[in-house]
Amino acid sequence: MDTLPTVLLRPGEADRLIAGHPWIYQGSILRLTAPAADGDVVQVKDHRQRFLGVGFFNSKSKINVRLLSRERVEIDQTFFETGIRAALAVRQRHLPAATSFRVVNAESDFLSGLIVDKYEDVLVVQTSSLGMDRRKPEILAALQKIFSPRAIVERNEMASRKFEGLPDANGVLAGTFEGELIVKLNGLKFFTNLLTGHKTGLYLDQQANYQRVAGLAKGGQVLDCFSFLGGFALHAVRAGAARVHAIDQSAEANAAAARNAAENGLAEKVSFETANVFDWLKAQTTTAPHEKLIPRFDLVVLDPPSFTRNRASVGDALRGYKEIHLRAMKLLKTGGTLATFCCSHHVDANLFQQVILDAAYDARCLLRRVAVFTQSPDHPVIPAIPETEYLKGFAFEIVR
Ligand code: SAH
């Protein structure tokens, strides 16, 4: 272990690491005691030579070192087995009934650069750092030992891989698998294609919120905007909504959602429409002179994609969020509920709520906040690592 190249940090740069953050940027590094190859394991010490941990080195990435352990451990199959078992235990504690969930969420589970999703008996792996990508054999061996899955699939088509000098990759790494699978979320069935679907297949981060939002739907007229495969829509129907209408701009997603509705025996009470939500809401809230808009929904769900990938476009994103909230409020009956989510890391909960309040002012609505949402517990939030928190949501009742 002492033969590992050592990364020495500048004075003051160790604090963040000691607090729990695993990233070391180039600017924090004083020097390397020996040359390190990209993808290699290095040890990290502060400027007084105090040991801080071991991690993957990559000079090509803005993040030069991703810390993996605060102990002097080998990064081998046993290391991955221990880390993955610890992550799995968190899921078993907080999502005991789930059969599909994110097993490893990178920094959230102290395995920067590794994501593992479990979809029933199939695992989907993403490796977004060079060091992690090189250790795929050890990671696969660890996953085989813990889960004995039917297949392990790789979905390595993320933009973040480019920053590490890694090419796109997609395919079956172990076992045999065609791609199509029925995934169960809270006992509801969802067809998904793990080789071609969005992200790693389905959005697992809303699993807990599907249940909570559905609890607000009983007996009501529900609108699910940005519905994708119908997660909120189908949970709402099962929970006793009178009628659910879902909007997504992807005809393919809507076809899959309709198939999901039929598979679950819920098709009668739900409809899926292919449209741009902005245009649809505008058309529904635009009235002729002297015509009064009659609100007709008891629950509106807004779960858009991230409108901003960087800080520079936050302004545009906020205008987008404000517009859909304003129009959604106009469609909600007094006493109805708006359940709304924001998955942009650059818009925090305070800013998100402020935008909603701006929209409420324009709509002359008074809101009562009745629920606060976050990402499902299989995407753990580590407050010392702010990047691990991205999904926030609220439910507001329209007081008047
Ligand atoms: N609520 C979903 C996840 C939504 S992801 C779930 O729980 O699974 C975002 C979805 O928004 C995608 O399906 C995408 O097709 C859709 N989308 C993005 N921009 C849109 C727009 N302007 N109008 C309608 N749908 C849009």
CSV table of C-alpha atoms and ligand atoms in Angstrom, one decimal:
chain,number,residue,atom,x,y,z
A,1,MET,CA,0.0,0.0,0.0
A,2,ASP,CA,2.9,2.4,0.8
A,3,THR,CA,4.1,1.9,-2.8
A,4,LEU,CA,0.9,3.7,-4.0
A,5,PRO,CA,1.6,7.1,-5.6
A,6,THR,CA,0.7,9.8,-3.1
A,7,VAL,CA,-1.5,12.8,-3.9
A,8,LEU,CA,-0.5,15.7,-1.5
A,9,LEU,CA,-3.2,18.3,-0.9
A,10,ARG,CA,-2.7,22.0,-0.5
A,11,PRO,CA,-3.2,23.5,2.9
A,12,GLY,CA,-6.9,23.9,3.7
A,13,GLU,CA,-8.1,21.5,1.0
A,14,ALA,CA,-8.5,18.5,3.3
A,15,ASP,CA,-11.5,19.9,5.2
A,16,ARG,CA,-14.1,19.0,2.7
A,17,LEU,CA,-12.8,15.5,2.4
A,18,ILE,CA,-12.7,15.1,6.2
A,19,ALA,CA,-16.4,16.2,6.2
A,20,GLY,CA,-17.2,13.4,3.8
A,21,HIS,CA,-17.0,14.8,0.2
A,22,PRO,CA,-15.1,12.4,-2.1
A,23,TRP,CA,-13.9,14.7,-4.9
A,24,ILE,CA,-10.5,16.3,-5.3
A,25,TYR,CA,-10.2,18.9,-8.0
A,26,GLN,CA,-6.9,19.6,-9.8
A,27,GLY,CA,-6.6,22.9,-8.0
A,28,SER,CA,-6.6,21.3,-4.6
A,29,ILE,CA,-3.5,19.2,-5.3
A,30,LEU,CA,0.0,20.4,-4.3
A,31,ARG,CA,1.8,17.5,-6.0
A,32,LEU,CA,2.2,13.8,-6.7
A,33,THR,CA,5.1,12.0,-5.0
A,34,ALA,CA,5.3,9.6,-7.9
A,35,PRO,CA,3.7,9.5,-11.4
A,36,ALA,CA,0.2,7.9,-11.4
A,37,ALA,CA,-1.5,6.5,-14.5
A,38,ASP,CA,-5.1,7.5,-15.2
A,39,GLY,CA,-7.4,4.9,-13.6
A,40,ASP,CA,-4.9,3.9,-11.0
A,41,VAL,CA,-5.5,3.8,-7.2
A,42,VAL,CA,-3.6,6.6,-5.3
A,43,GLN,CA,-3.4,7.4,-1.7
A,44,VAL,CA,-4.3,10.9,-0.5
A,45,LYS,CA,-2.5,12.9,2.2
A,46,ASP,CA,-2.9,16.4,3.5
A,47,HIS,CA,0.0,18.9,3.4
A,48,ARG,CA,1.3,17.6,6.7
A,49,GLN,CA,1.4,14.0,5.3
A,50,ARG,CA,-1.6,12.8,7.3
A,51,PHE,CA,-3.3,9.9,5.5
A,52,LEU,CA,-6.9,10.8,4.2
A,53,GLY,CA,-7.8,7.8,2.1
A,54,VAL,CA,-7.4,6.0,-1.2
A,55,GLY,CA,-9.2,6.7,-4.5
A,56,PHE,CA,-9.1,6.6,-8.3
A,57,PHE,CA,-6.9,9.0,-10.1
A,58,ASN,CA,-7.6,10.5,-13.5
A,59,SER,CA,-5.6,13.5,-14.8
A,60,LYS,CA,-8.1,13.9,-17.8
A,61,SER,CA,-11.1,14.6,-15.5
A,62,LYS,CA,-11.8,17.8,-13.7
A,63,ILE,CA,-12.1,15.6,-10.7
A,64,ASN,CA,-8.5,14.3,-10.4
A,65,VAL,CA,-9.2,11.9,-7.5
A,66,ARG,CA,-12.4,10.2,-6.4
A,67,LEU,CA,-12.0,9.0,-2.8
A,68,LEU,CA,-13.2,5.4,-2.2
A,69,SER,CA,-12.1,4.7,1.3
A,70,ARG,CA,-10.8,6.4,4.3
A,71,GLU,CA,-8.9,3.2,5.2
A,72,ARG,CA,-5.8,1.7,3.6
A,73,VAL,CA,-7.7,-1.0,1.7
A,74,GLU,CA,-7.2,-2.9,-1.6
A,75,ILE,CA,-9.7,-1.9,-4.2
A,76,ASP,CA,-10.6,-5.5,-5.2
A,77,GLN,CA,-13.6,-7.7,-5.4
A,78,THR,CA,-13.9,-7.9,-1.6
A,79,PHE,CA,-14.0,-4.1,-1.4
A,80,PHE,CA,-16.9,-3.9,-3.9
A,81,GLU,CA,-18.7,-6.8,-2.2
A,82,THR,CA,-18.5,-5.0,1.1
A,83,GLY,CA,-19.6,-1.7,-0.3
A,84,ILE,CA,-22.5,-3.1,-2.3
A,85,ARG,CA,-23.7,-5.2,0.6
A,86,ALA,CA,-23.7,-2.1,2.8
A,87,ALA,CA,-25.7,-0.2,0.2
A,88,LEU,CA,-28.1,-3.1,-0.2
A,89,ALA,CA,-28.7,-3.1,3.6
A,90,VAL,CA,-29.8,0.6,3.4
A,91,ARG,CA,-32.4,-0.3,0.8
A,92,GLN,CA,-33.6,-3.3,2.8
A,93,ARG,CA,-34.0,-1.1,5.8
A,94,HIS,CA,-35.9,1.8,4.1
A,95,LEU,CA,-37.6,0.0,1.1
A,96,PRO,CA,-38.2,-3.4,2.6
A,97,ALA,CA,-41.0,-4.4,0.2
A,98,ALA,CA,-39.3,-3.2,-3.1
A,99,THR,CA,-38.3,-5.7,-5.7
A,100,SER,CA,-36.8,-3.1,-8.1
A,101,PHE,CA,-34.6,-0.3,-6.8
A,102,ARG,CA,-31.3,1.4,-7.1
A,103,VAL,CA,-28.7,-0.8,-5.3
A,104,VAL,CA,-25.8,1.6,-5.6
A,105,ASN,CA,-26.1,5.3,-6.2
A,106,ALA,CA,-22.5,6.4,-6.6
A,107,GLU,CA,-21.5,9.2,-4.1
A,108,SER,CA,-24.7,8.4,-2.1
A,109,ASP,CA,-23.1,5.1,-1.3
A,110,PHE,CA,-19.5,6.1,-1.2
A,111,LEU,CA,-18.8,4.4,-4.6
A,112,SER,CA,-18.2,7.5,-6.8
A,113,GLY,CA,-18.6,6.5,-10.4
A,114,LEU,CA,-20.7,3.4,-9.9
A,115,ILE,CA,-24.5,3.0,-10.3
A,116,VAL,CA,-26.3,-0.3,-10.0
A,117,ASP,CA,-30.0,-0.7,-10.5
A,118,LYS,CA,-31.9,-3.9,-9.7
A,119,TYR,CA,-34.9,-4.5,-12.0
A,120,GLU,CA,-36.4,-7.7,-10.6
A,121,ASP,CA,-33.8,-10.4,-11.4
A,122,VAL,CA,-31.8,-8.2,-13.8
A,123,LEU,CA,-29.0,-5.7,-12.9
A,124,VAL,CA,-28.1,-2.6,-14.8
A,125,VAL,CA,-24.6,-1.1,-14.3
A,126,GLN,CA,-23.2,2.3,-15.1
A,127,THR,CA,-19.6,3.2,-14.6
A,128,SER,CA,-18.9,6.9,-15.0
A,129,SER,CA,-15.2,7.1,-13.9
A,130,LEU,CA,-12.2,5.6,-15.6
A,131,GLY,CA,-11.1,3.8,-12.5
A,132,MET,CA,-14.6,2.2,-12.0
A,133,ASP,CA,-14.8,1.3,-15.6
A,134,ARG,CA,-11.5,-0.6,-15.4
A,135,ARG,CA,-12.8,-2.6,-12.4
A,136,LYS,CA,-15.9,-3.9,-14.1
A,137,PRO,CA,-14.7,-7.5,-13.8
A,138,GLU,CA,-14.4,-7.2,-10.0
A,139,ILE,CA,-17.7,-5.4,-9.8
A,140,LEU,CA,-19.5,-8.0,-11.9
A,141,ALA,CA,-18.0,-10.8,-9.8
A,142,ALA,CA,-19.2,-9.1,-6.6
A,143,LEU,CA,-22.7,-8.6,-8.1
A,144,GLN,CA,-22.9,-12.2,-9.2
A,145,LYS,CA,-22.0,-13.4,-5.7
A,146,ILE,CA,-24.5,-11.2,-3.9
A,147,PHE,CA,-27.5,-11.4,-6.3
A,148,SER,CA,-27.0,-14.3,-8.7
A,149,PRO,CA,-28.9,-12.3,-11.3
A,150,ARG,CA,-30.4,-13.6,-14.5
A,151,ALA,CA,-28.4,-11.0,-16.4
A,152,ILE,CA,-26.2,-8.0,-15.9
A,153,VAL,CA,-26.6,-5.2,-18.4
A,154,GLU,CA,-24.4,-2.1,-19.0
A,155,ARG,CA,-26.0,1.2,-19.9
A,156,ASN,CA,-22.9,3.3,-20.3
A,157,GLU,CA,-24.1,6.1,-22.6
A,158,MET,CA,-23.9,9.1,-20.1
A,159,ALA,CA,-22.3,12.4,-21.1
A,160,SER,CA,-20.2,12.2,-17.9
A,161,ARG,CA,-18.1,9.4,-19.4
A,162,LYS,CA,-16.7,11.7,-22.0
A,163,PHE,CA,-15.1,13.9,-19.2
A,164,GLU,CA,-13.3,10.8,-18.2
A,165,GLY,CA,-12.2,9.8,-21.7
A,166,LEU,CA,-14.6,6.9,-21.9
A,167,PRO,CA,-16.6,5.8,-25.0
A,168,ASP,CA,-20.3,4.9,-25.0
A,169,ALA,CA,-21.1,1.3,-24.3
A,170,ASN,CA,-24.4,-0.6,-24.1
A,171,GLY,CA,-25.1,-4.3,-23.9
A,172,VAL,CA,-25.4,-7.5,-21.9
A,173,LEU,CA,-22.3,-8.2,-19.8
A,174,ALA,CA,-23.4,-11.5,-18.2
A,175,GLY,CA,-26.3,-14.0,-18.7
A,176,THR,CA,-28.8,-13.8,-21.5
A,177,PHE,CA,-31.4,-11.1,-21.9
A,178,GLU,CA,-33.4,-9.5,-24.7
A,179,GLY,CA,-34.1,-6.2,-23.0
A,180,GLU,CA,-37.8,-6.4,-22.3
A,181,LEU,CA,-38.9,-6.9,-18.7
A,182,ILE,CA,-41.9,-6.4,-16.5
A,183,VAL,CA,-40.8,-4.3,-13.5
A,184,LYS,CA,-42.9,-4.1,-10.3
A,185,LEU,CA,-43.1,-0.8,-8.4
A,186,ASN,CA,-45.2,-0.9,-5.3
A,187,GLY,CA,-46.8,-4.1,-6.8
A,188,LEU,CA,-47.8,-2.4,-10.1
A,189,LYS,CA,-46.4,-3.8,-13.3
A,190,PHE,CA,-44.5,-1.7,-15.8
A,191,PHE,CA,-43.2,-2.9,-19.1
A,192,THR,CA,-39.7,-1.6,-19.7
A,193,ASN,CA,-36.8,-2.1,-22.1
A,194,LEU,CA,-33.6,-2.0,-20.1
A,195,LEU,CA,-31.5,-1.9,-23.2
A,196,THR,CA,-33.2,1.1,-24.9
A,197,GLY,CA,-35.3,2.9,-22.3
A,198,HIS,CA,-34.7,6.3,-20.7
A,199,LYS,CA,-32.0,6.5,-18.1
A,200,THR,CA,-31.5,2.9,-16.9
A,201,GLY,CA,-35.0,2.0,-17.8
A,202,LEU,CA,-37.6,3.4,-15.4
A,203,TYR,CA,-37.5,6.3,-13.0
A,204,LEU,CA,-36.9,4.6,-9.7
A,205,ASP,CA,-36.4,7.8,-7.7
A,206,GLN,CA,-40.1,8.4,-7.5
A,207,GLN,CA,-41.1,5.0,-6.1
A,208,ALA,CA,-42.0,6.2,-2.6
A,209,ASN,CA,-43.6,9.4,-4.0
A,210,TYR,CA,-45.9,7.5,-6.3
A,211,GLN,CA,-47.6,6.0,-3.2
A,212,ARG,CA,-47.8,9.3,-1.3
A,213,VAL,CA,-49.2,11.3,-4.2
A,214,ALA,CA,-51.7,8.5,-5.0
A,215,GLY,CA,-52.9,8.9,-1.5
A,216,LEU,CA,-54.2,12.4,-2.5
A,217,ALA,CA,-56.0,11.1,-5.6
A,218,LYS,CA,-59.0,9.2,-4.2
A,219,GLY,CA,-62.3,10.0,-5.9
A,220,GLY,CA,-60.8,12.9,-7.9
A,221,GLN,CA,-60.2,14.1,-11.4
A,222,VAL,CA,-56.4,13.8,-11.9
A,223,LEU,CA,-54.0,15.3,-14.4
A,224,ASP,CA,-50.5,13.8,-14.7
A,225,CYS,CA,-48.1,16.0,-16.7
A,226,PHE,CA,-44.9,14.6,-18.0
A,227,SER,CA,-46.2,11.1,-17.3
A,228,PHE,CA,-43.6,9.0,-19.1
A,229,LEU,CA,-44.6,5.3,-18.5
A,230,GLY,CA,-47.6,6.4,-16.3
A,231,GLY,CA,-46.0,6.0,-12.9
A,232,PHE,CA,-48.2,8.7,-11.1
A,233,ALA,CA,-51.2,8.0,-13.3
A,234,LEU,CA,-51.4,4.3,-12.6
A,235,HIS,CA,-50.8,4.6,-8.9
A,236,ALA,CA,-53.6,7.3,-8.8
A,237,VAL,CA,-56.1,5.0,-10.6
A,238,ARG,CA,-55.2,2.1,-8.3
A,239,ALA,CA,-55.7,4.4,-5.3
A,240,GLY,CA,-59.3,5.2,-6.4
A,241,ALA,CA,-59.1,8.3,-8.6
A,242,ALA,CA,-62.3,8.8,-10.6
A,243,ARG,CA,-60.5,9.6,-13.8
A,244,VAL,CA,-56.8,10.3,-14.8
A,245,HIS,CA,-55.6,12.1,-17.9
A,246,ALA,CA,-51.8,11.9,-18.6
A,247,ILE,CA,-49.8,14.0,-21.0
A,248,ASP,CA,-46.3,13.3,-22.4
A,249,GLN,CA,-44.7,14.5,-25.6
A,250,SER,CA,-43.3,11.0,-26.4
A,251,ALA,CA,-45.8,8.9,-28.3
A,252,GLU,CA,-43.6,5.9,-27.6
A,253,ALA,CA,-43.8,6.5,-23.8
A,254,ASN,CA,-47.6,6.9,-24.1
A,255,ALA,CA,-48.0,3.6,-26.0
A,256,ALA,CA,-45.9,1.9,-23.3
A,257,ALA,CA,-48.0,3.6,-20.5
A,258,ALA,CA,-51.2,2.5,-22.1
A,259,ARG,CA,-49.9,-1.1,-22.3
A,260,ASN,CA,-49.0,-0.8,-18.6
A,261,ALA,CA,-52.5,0.4,-17.7
A,262,ALA,CA,-54.0,-2.6,-19.5
A,263,GLU,CA,-51.6,-5.1,-18.0
A,264,ASN,CA,-52.6,-3.8,-14.5
A,265,GLY,CA,-56.4,-3.9,-15.3
A,266,LEU,CA,-56.6,-0.1,-14.9
A,267,ALA,CA,-57.1,1.0,-18.5
A,268,GLU,CA,-60.7,2.1,-18.1
A,269,LYS,CA,-60.1,5.1,-15.9
A,270,VAL,CA,-56.9,6.5,-17.6
A,271,SER,CA,-56.2,8.2,-20.9
A,272,PHE,CA,-52.8,9.1,-22.4
A,273,GLU,CA,-52.3,12.0,-24.7
A,274,THR,CA,-49.2,12.9,-26.8
A,275,ALA,CA,-48.7,16.6,-26.5
A,276,ASN,CA,-46.2,19.3,-25.3
A,277,VAL,CA,-47.3,20.1,-21.8
A,278,PHE,CA,-46.6,23.8,-22.2
A,279,ASP,CA,-48.8,24.0,-25.3
A,280,TRP,CA,-51.5,21.8,-23.8
A,281,LEU,CA,-51.7,23.8,-20.6
A,282,LYS,CA,-51.8,27.0,-22.6
A,283,ALA,CA,-54.6,25.8,-24.8
A,284,GLN,CA,-56.6,24.6,-21.7
A,285,THR,CA,-56.2,27.9,-19.9
A,286,THR,CA,-56.7,30.4,-22.7
A,287,THR,CA,-60.2,31.8,-22.7
A,288,ALA,CA,-62.2,34.0,-25.1
A,289,PRO,CA,-63.0,37.5,-23.8
A,290,HIS,CA,-65.7,37.3,-21.1
A,291,GLU,CA,-65.4,33.5,-21.0
A,292,LYS,CA,-64.6,32.2,-17.5
A,293,LEU,CA,-62.2,29.3,-17.1
A,294,ILE,CA,-63.9,26.5,-15.1
A,295,PRO,CA,-61.3,24.6,-13.0
A,296,ARG,CA,-61.9,20.9,-13.3
A,297,PHE,CA,-59.1,19.0,-11.6
A,298,ASP,CA,-58.7,17.8,-8.0
A,299,LEU,CA,-55.1,16.8,-8.4
A,300,VAL,CA,-52.5,17.9,-10.9
A,301,VAL,CA,-49.0,16.3,-10.9
A,302,LEU,CA,-46.1,18.1,-12.5
A,303,ASP,CA,-43.0,16.0,-12.8
A,304,PRO,CA,-41.0,17.6,-15.7
A,305,PRO,CA,-37.5,16.7,-16.8
A,306,SER,CA,-34.7,19.0,-15.5
A,307,PHE,CA,-35.1,22.3,-17.4
A,308,THR,CA,-31.5,23.1,-16.6
A,309,ARG,CA,-28.3,21.2,-16.7
A,310,ASN,CA,-26.1,24.1,-15.6
A,311,ARG,CA,-26.2,27.2,-13.6
A,312,ALA,CA,-26.2,29.6,-16.6
A,313,SER,CA,-29.7,28.4,-17.8
A,314,VAL,CA,-31.4,28.6,-14.4
A,315,GLY,CA,-33.2,31.8,-15.4
A,316,ASP,CA,-34.9,30.2,-18.4
A,317,ALA,CA,-35.7,27.1,-16.3
A,318,LEU,CA,-37.4,29.2,-13.7
A,319,ARG,CA,-39.6,30.9,-16.3
A,320,GLY,CA,-40.6,27.4,-17.5
A,321,TYR,CA,-41.4,26.2,-14.0
A,322,LYS,CA,-43.4,29.4,-13.3
A,323,GLU,CA,-45.4,29.0,-16.4
A,324,ILE,CA,-46.5,25.4,-15.9
A,325,HIS,CA,-47.4,26.1,-12.2
A,326,LEU,CA,-49.4,29.2,-13.0
A,327,ARG,CA,-51.5,27.3,-15.6
A,328,ALA,CA,-51.8,24.2,-13.4
A,329,MET,CA,-53.2,26.4,-10.6
A,330,LYS,CA,-55.8,27.8,-13.0
A,331,LEU,CA,-57.0,24.3,-13.8
A,332,LEU,CA,-57.3,23.2,-10.1
A,333,LYS,CA,-60.5,23.5,-8.2
A,334,THR,CA,-60.5,25.3,-4.8
A,335,GLY,CA,-59.5,22.6,-2.3
A,336,GLY,CA,-57.6,20.7,-5.0
A,337,THR,CA,-54.0,19.6,-4.8
A,338,LEU,CA,-50.9,20.4,-6.8
A,339,ALA,CA,-48.1,17.8,-6.5
A,340,THR,CA,-45.0,19.2,-8.1
A,341,PHE,CA,-41.4,18.0,-8.5
A,342,CYS,CA,-38.1,19.5,-9.6
A,343,CYS,CA,-35.2,17.3,-10.4
A,344,SER,CA,-32.7,20.0,-11.2
A,345,HIS,CA,-29.7,20.1,-8.8
A,346,HIS,CA,-29.3,23.8,-9.6
A,347,VAL,CA,-32.7,24.7,-8.4
A,348,ASP,CA,-32.9,24.0,-4.6
A,349,ALA,CA,-36.1,23.6,-2.6
A,350,ASN,CA,-36.3,27.2,-1.5
A,351,LEU,CA,-35.9,28.6,-5.0
A,352,PHE,CA,-38.4,26.0,-6.3
A,353,GLN,CA,-41.0,27.0,-3.7
A,354,GLN,CA,-40.4,30.7,-4.5
A,355,VAL,CA,-41.2,30.1,-8.1
A,356,ILE,CA,-44.4,28.4,-7.1
A,357,LEU,CA,-45.3,31.3,-4.9
A,358,ASP,CA,-44.7,33.7,-7.8
A,359,ALA,CA,-47.0,31.7,-9.9
A,360,ALA,CA,-49.6,31.6,-7.1
A,361,TYR,CA,-49.4,35.4,-6.8
A,362,ASP,CA,-50.1,35.8,-10.5
A,363,ALA,CA,-52.9,33.2,-10.3
A,364,ARG,CA,-54.3,34.9,-7.1
A,365,CYS,CA,-54.1,31.5,-5.4
A,366,LEU,CA,-53.4,31.0,-1.7
A,367,LEU,CA,-51.6,27.7,-1.0
A,368,ARG,CA,-51.4,25.4,1.9
A,369,ARG,CA,-48.4,23.1,1.9
A,370,VAL,CA,-49.5,19.6,2.9
A,371,ALA,CA,-46.4,17.5,1.9
A,372,VAL,CA,-42.7,17.8,1.2
A,373,PHE,CA,-41.1,15.2,-1.0
A,374,THR,CA,-37.6,14.1,-1.7
A,375,GLN,CA,-36.0,11.3,-3.8
A,376,SER,CA,-36.8,7.7,-2.8
A,377,PRO,CA,-34.5,6.2,-0.1
A,378,ASP,CA,-32.6,4.1,-2.7
A,379,HIS,CA,-31.1,7.5,-3.8
A,380,PRO,CA,-29.7,8.4,-0.4
A,381,VAL,CA,-29.0,12.1,0.4
A,382,ILE,CA,-25.7,12.7,2.0
A,383,PRO,CA,-25.8,16.3,3.1
A,384,ALA,CA,-22.0,16.5,3.3
A,385,ILE,CA,-22.1,15.8,-0.5
A,386,PRO,CA,-24.6,18.4,-1.8
A,387,GLU,CA,-24.6,16.8,-5.3
A,388,THR,CA,-26.4,13.7,-3.9
A,389,GLU,CA,-29.6,15.8,-3.4
A,390,TYR,CA,-31.5,16.6,-6.6
A,391,LEU,CA,-35.2,15.7,-6.4
A,392,LYS,CA,-37.5,17.9,-4.3
A,393,GLY,CA,-41.3,18.2,-4.4
A,394,PHE,CA,-44.3,19.6,-2.6
A,395,ALA,CA,-48.0,19.1,-2.4
A,396,PHE,CA,-50.0,22.3,-2.0
A,397,GLU,CA,-53.7,22.5,-1.5
A,398,ILE,CA,-55.5,25.5,-3.2
A,399,VAL,CA,-57.0,27.3,-0.2
A,400,ARG,CA,-58.6,29.9,-2.4
B,1,SAH,N1,-43.3,11.3,-14.2
B,1,SAH,C1,-42.4,10.4,-14.9
B,1,SAH,C2,-41.1,10.9,-15.2
B,1,SAH,C3,-41.1,12.1,-16.1
B,1,SAH,S1,-39.6,12.2,-17.0
B,1,SAH,C4,-42.3,9.1,-14.0
B,1,SAH,O1,-42.6,9.2,-12.9
B,1,SAH,O2,-41.8,8.2,-14.5
B,1,SAH,C5,-39.9,13.5,-18.1
B,1,SAH,C6,-40.9,13.1,-19.2
B,1,SAH,O3,-41.3,14.3,-19.7
B,1,SAH,C7,-40.3,12.3,-20.3
B,1,SAH,O4,-41.2,11.2,-20.5
B,1,SAH,C8,-40.4,13.2,-21.5
B,1,SAH,O5,-40.9,12.5,-22.7
B,1,SAH,C9,-41.4,14.2,-21.1
B,1,SAH,N2,-41.3,15.6,-21.6
B,1,SAH,C10,-40.2,16.4,-21.7
B,1,SAH,N3,-40.6,17.6,-22.1
B,1,SAH,C11,-41.9,17.6,-22.3
B,1,SAH,C12,-42.8,18.6,-22.8
B,1,SAH,N4,-42.5,19.8,-23.0
B,1,SAH,N5,-44.1,18.2,-22.9
B,1,SAH,C13,-44.5,16.9,-22.6
B,1,SAH,N6,-43.7,16.0,-22.2
B,1,SAH,C14,-42.4,16.3,-22.0
